[in-house]
Short mmCIF file of C-alpha atoms and ligand atoms in Angstrom, two decimals:
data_model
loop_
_atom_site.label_atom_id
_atom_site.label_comp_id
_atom_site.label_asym_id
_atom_site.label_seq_id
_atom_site.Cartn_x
_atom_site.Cartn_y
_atom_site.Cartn_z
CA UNK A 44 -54.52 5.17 22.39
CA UNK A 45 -57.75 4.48 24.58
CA UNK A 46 -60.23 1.42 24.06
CA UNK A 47 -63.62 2.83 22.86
CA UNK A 48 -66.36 0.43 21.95
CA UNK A 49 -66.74 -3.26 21.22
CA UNK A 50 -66.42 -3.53 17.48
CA UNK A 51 -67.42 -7.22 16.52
CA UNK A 52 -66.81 -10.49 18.93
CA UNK A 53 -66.55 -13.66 17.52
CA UNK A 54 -66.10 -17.13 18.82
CA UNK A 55 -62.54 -16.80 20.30
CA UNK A 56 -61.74 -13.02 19.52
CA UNK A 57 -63.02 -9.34 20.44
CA UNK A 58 -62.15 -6.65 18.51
CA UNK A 59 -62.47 -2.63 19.76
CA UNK A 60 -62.71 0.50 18.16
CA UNK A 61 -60.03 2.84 19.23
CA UNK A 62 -59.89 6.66 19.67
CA UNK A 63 -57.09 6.58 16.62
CA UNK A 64 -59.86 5.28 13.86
CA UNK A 65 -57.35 3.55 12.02
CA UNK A 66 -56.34 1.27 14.96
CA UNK A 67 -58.33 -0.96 16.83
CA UNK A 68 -57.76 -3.67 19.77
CA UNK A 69 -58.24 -7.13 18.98
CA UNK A 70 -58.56 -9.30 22.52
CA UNK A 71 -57.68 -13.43 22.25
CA UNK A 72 -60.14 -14.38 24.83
CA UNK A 73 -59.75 -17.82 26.18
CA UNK A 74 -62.87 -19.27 24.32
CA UNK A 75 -62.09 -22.44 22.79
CA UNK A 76 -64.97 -23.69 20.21
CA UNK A 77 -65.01 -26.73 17.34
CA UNK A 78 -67.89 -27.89 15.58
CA UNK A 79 -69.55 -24.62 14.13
CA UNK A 80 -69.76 -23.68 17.41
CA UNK A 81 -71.70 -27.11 18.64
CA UNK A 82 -68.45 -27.71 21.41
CA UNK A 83 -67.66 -24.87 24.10
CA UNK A 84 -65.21 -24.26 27.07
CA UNK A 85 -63.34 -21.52 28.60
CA UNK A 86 -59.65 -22.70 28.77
CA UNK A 87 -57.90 -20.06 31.43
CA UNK A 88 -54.65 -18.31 29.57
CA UNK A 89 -55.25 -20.09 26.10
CA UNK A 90 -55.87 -16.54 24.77
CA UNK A 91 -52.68 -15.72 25.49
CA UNK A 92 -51.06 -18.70 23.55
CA UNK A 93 -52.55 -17.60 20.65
CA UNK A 94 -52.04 -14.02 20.95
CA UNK A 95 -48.01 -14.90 21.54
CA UNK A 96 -48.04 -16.95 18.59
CA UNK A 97 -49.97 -14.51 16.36
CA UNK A 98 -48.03 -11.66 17.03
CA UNK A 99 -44.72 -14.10 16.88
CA UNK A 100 -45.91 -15.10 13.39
CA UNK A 101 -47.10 -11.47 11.92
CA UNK A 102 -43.86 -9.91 13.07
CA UNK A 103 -42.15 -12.77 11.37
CA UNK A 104 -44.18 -12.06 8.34
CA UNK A 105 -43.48 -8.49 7.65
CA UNK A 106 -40.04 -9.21 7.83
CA UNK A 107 -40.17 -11.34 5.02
CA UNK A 108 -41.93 -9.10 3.18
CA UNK A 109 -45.95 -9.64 4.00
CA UNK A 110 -48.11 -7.09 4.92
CA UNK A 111 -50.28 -7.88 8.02
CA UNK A 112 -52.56 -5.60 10.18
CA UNK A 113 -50.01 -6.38 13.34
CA UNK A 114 -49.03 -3.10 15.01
CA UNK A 115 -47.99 -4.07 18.81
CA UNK A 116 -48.27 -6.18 21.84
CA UNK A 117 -50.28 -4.30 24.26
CA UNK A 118 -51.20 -7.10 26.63
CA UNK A 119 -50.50 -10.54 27.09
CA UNK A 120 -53.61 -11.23 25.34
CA UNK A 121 -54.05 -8.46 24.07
CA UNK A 122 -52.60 -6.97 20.06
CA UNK A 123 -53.04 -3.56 18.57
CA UNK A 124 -53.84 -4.26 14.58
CA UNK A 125 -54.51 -1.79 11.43
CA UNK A 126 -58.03 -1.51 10.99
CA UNK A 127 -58.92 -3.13 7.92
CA UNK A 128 -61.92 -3.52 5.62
CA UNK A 129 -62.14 -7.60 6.03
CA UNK A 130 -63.07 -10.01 2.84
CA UNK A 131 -65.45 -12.67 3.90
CA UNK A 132 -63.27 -15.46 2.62
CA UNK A 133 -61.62 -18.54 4.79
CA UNK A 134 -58.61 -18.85 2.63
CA UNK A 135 -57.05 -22.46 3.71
CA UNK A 136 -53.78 -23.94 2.63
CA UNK A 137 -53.09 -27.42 2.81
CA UNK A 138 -49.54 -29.04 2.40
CA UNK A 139 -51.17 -32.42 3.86
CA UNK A 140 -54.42 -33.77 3.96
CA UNK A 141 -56.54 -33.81 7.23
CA UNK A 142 -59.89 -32.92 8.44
CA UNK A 143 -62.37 -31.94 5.80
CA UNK A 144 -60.34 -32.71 3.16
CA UNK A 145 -60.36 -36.45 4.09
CA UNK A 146 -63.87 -36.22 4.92
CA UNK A 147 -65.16 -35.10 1.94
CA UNK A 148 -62.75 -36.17 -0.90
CA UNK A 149 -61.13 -39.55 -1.23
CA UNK A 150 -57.85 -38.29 0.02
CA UNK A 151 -56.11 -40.81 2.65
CA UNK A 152 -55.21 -38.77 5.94
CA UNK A 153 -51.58 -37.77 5.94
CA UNK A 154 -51.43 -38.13 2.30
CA UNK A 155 -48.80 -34.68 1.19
CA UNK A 156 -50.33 -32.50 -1.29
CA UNK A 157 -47.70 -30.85 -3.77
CA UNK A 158 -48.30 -28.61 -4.78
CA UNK A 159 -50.16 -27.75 -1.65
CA UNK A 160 -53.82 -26.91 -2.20
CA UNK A 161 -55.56 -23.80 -1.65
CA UNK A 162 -59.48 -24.46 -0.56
CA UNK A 163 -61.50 -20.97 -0.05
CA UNK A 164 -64.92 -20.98 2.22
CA UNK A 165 -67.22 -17.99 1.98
CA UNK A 166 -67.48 -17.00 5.76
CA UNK A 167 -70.81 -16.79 6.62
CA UNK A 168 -72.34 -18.41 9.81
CA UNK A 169 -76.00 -18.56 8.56
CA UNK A 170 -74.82 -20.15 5.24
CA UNK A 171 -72.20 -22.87 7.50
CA UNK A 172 -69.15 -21.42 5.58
CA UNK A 173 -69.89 -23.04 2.41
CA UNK A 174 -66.77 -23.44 0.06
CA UNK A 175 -66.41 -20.97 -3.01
CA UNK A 176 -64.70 -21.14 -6.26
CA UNK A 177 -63.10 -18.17 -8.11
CA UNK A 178 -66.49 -17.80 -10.53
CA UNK A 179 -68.57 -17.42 -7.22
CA UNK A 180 -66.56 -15.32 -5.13
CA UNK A 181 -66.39 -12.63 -8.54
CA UNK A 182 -70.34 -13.24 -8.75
CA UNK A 183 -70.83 -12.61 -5.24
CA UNK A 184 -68.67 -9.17 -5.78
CA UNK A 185 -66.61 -10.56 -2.67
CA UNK A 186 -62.96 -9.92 -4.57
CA UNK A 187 -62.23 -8.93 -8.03
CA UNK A 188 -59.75 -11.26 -10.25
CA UNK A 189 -56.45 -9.24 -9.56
CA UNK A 190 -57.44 -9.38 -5.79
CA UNK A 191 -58.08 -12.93 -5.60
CA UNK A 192 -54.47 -13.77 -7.71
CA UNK A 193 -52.96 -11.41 -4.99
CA UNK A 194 -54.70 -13.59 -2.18
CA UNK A 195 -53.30 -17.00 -3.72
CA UNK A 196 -50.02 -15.55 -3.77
CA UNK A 197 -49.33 -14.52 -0.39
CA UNK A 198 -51.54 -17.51 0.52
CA UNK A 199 -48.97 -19.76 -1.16
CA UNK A 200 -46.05 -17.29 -0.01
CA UNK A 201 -46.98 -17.39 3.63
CA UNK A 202 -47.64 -20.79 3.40
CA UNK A 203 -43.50 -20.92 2.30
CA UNK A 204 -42.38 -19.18 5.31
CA UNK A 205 -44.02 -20.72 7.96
CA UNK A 206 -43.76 -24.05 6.61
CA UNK A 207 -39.84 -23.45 6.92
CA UNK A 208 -39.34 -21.98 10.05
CA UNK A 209 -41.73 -24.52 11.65
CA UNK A 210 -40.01 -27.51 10.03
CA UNK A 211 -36.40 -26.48 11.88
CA UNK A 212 -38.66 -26.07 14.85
CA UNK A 213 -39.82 -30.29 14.10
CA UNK A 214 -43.44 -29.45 13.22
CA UNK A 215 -45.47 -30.25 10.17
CA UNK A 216 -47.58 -27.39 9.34
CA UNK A 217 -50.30 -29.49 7.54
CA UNK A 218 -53.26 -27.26 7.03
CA UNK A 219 -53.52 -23.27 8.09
CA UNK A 220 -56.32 -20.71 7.69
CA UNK A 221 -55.63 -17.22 6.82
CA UNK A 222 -57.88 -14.21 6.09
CA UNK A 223 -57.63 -10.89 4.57
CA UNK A 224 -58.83 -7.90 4.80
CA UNK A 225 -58.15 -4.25 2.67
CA UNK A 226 -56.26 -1.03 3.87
CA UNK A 227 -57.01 1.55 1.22
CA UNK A 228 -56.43 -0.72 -1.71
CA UNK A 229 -53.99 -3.01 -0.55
CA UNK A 230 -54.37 -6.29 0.89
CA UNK A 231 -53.60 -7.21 4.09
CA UNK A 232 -53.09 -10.06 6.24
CA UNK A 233 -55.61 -10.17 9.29
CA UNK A 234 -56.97 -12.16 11.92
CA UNK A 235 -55.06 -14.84 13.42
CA UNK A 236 -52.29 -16.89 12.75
CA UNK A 237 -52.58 -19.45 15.96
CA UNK A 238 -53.29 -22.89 17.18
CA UNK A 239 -56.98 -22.34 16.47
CA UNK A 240 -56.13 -21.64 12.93
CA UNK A 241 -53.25 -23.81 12.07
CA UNK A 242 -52.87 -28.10 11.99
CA UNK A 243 -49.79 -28.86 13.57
CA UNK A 244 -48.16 -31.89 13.89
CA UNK A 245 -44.96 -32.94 15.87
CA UNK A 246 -42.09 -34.44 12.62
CA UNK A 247 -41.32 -37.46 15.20
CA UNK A 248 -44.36 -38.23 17.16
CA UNK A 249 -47.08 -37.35 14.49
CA UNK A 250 -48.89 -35.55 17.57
CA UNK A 251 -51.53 -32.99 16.87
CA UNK A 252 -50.51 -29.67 18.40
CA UNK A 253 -53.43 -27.46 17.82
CA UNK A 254 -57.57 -27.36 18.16
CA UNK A 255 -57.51 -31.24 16.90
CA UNK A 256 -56.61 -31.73 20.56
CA UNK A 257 -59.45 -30.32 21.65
CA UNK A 258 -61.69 -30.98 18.95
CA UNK A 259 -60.90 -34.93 19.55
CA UNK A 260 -60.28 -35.03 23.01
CA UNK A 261 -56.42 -36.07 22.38
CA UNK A 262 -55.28 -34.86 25.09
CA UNK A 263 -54.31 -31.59 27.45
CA UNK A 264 -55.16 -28.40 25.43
CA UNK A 265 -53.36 -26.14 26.97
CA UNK A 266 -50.27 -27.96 28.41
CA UNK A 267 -50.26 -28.17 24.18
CA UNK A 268 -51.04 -24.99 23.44
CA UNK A 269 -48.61 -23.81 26.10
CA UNK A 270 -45.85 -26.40 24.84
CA UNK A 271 -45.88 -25.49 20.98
CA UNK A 272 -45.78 -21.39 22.12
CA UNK A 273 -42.64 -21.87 23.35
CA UNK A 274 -41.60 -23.83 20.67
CA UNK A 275 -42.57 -21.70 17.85
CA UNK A 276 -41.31 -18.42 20.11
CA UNK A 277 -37.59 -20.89 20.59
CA UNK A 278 -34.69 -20.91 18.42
CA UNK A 279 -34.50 -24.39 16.40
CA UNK A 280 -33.17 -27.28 17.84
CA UNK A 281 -29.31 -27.46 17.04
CA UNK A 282 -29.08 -24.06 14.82
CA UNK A 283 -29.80 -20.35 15.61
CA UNK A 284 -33.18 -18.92 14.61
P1 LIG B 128 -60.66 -28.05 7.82
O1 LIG B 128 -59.97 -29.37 7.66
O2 LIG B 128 -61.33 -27.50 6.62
O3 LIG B 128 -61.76 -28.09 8.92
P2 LIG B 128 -61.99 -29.01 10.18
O4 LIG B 128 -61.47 -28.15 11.27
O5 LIG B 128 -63.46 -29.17 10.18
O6 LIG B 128 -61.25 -30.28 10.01
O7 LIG B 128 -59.62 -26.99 8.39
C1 LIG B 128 -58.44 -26.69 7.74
C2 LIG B 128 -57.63 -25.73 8.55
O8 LIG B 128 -58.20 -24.44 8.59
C3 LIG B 128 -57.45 -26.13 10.00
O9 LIG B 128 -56.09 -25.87 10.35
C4 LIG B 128 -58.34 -25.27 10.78
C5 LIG B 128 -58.49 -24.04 9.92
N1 LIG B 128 -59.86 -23.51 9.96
C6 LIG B 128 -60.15 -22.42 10.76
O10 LIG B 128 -59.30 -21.86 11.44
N2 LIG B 128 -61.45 -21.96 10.78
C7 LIG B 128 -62.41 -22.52 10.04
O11 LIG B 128 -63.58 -22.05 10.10
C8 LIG B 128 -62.10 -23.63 9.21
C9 LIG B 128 -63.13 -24.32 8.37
C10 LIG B 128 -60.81 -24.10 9.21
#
């Protein structure tokens, strides 16, 4: 499988075409951005963090059932995926709220949300990722109604998983963004599942382990990033995995 041409490139992520036209190459650069894009750096090796913990997590995934577009490892920073047909949605779940939840609805940080909620953004750059509800994503043709149900579900079921094996691990997942994308007519897990994309926060300390580090200067981003890898990649503390 050879590398052919530069597919799309986003703010953190490259993706390639490959001479197999259903695979392509999907590069975790080590781009860091917050803030639509209004906050930059280059972070040497924090691609690879994410890239260990994506693959970590999509491997998990299919094991419990979920299709993602994970195929291999190739480099460190570096992942082979299914090409897919992507959906334009942000799909966020939120077992606690934080960020622009608390911003924009009278919701006290930290207050738990159960059930957990399920917020959808249309992504779109020149529209600033406005947030959808079922009536505009069918009127915008983005998914039909069994679609969307079928995105909820796995949503809600991925949410499940993760939330469990990162809780024996002593991390709150609090907030996570997932999107999808179509393989013939199924629906597929894409993109990442990372510190960029997740809101982690340590059980005992209440310490953010993700992109709130660098979006709020909390601390070291990638002695964090580097520290909740190998966490999530360990067996739990006092139990095997
Ligand atoms: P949210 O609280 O909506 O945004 P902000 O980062 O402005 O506080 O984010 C909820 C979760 O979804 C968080 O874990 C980060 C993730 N997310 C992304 O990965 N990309 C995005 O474009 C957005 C809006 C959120």
């Amino acid at each position: 499988m050879k590398q052919v041409d530069l597919l799309y490139t986003g703010k953190a992520k490259s993706v390639y075409r490959t001479d197999d036209p259903d695979v392509y190459i999907m590069k975790f650069r080590d781009d860091i951005t917050a803030f639509d894009g209004g906050k930059k750096d280059t972070l040497g090796g924090k691609g690879r963090y994410n890239a260990e913990v994506s693959s970590f997590f999509f491997r998990y995934l299919e094991e419990n059932g979920i299709r993602t577009h994970y195929l291999a490892s190739v480099e460190p920073a570096v992942i082979a995926v299914r090409g897919l047909t992507m959906i334009p949605l942000e799909v966020i779940v939120r077992n606690v709220a934080a960020g622009s939840i608390v911003r924009n609805y009278p919701f006290r940080e930290g207050e738990v949300l159960d059930p957990p909620v399920i917020v959808i953004d249309y992504k779109s750059d020149a529209h600033h990722d406005p947030m959808l509800n079922d009536d505009l994503i069918y009127a915008l043709g983005l998914a039909t109604p069994e679609e969307l149900d079928q995105i909820k579900a796995m949503a809600l079921a991925i949410n499940e998983v993760l939330s469990e094996y990162l809780d024996a691990r002593g991390i709150t997942l609090v907030d996570f963004k997932l999107e999808f994308g179509r393989s013939n007519a199924e629906i597929v897990v894409g993109d990442e599942i990372s510190m960029d994309s997740m809101r982690l926060w340590d059980k005992e300390t209440g310490a953010s382990l993700d992109k709130d580090v660098y979006r709020f200067n909390k601390g070291d981003v990638l002695e964090t990033y580097a520290g909740v890898a190998k966490r999530i990649l360990a067996p739990p503390k006092g139990g095997s995995a």
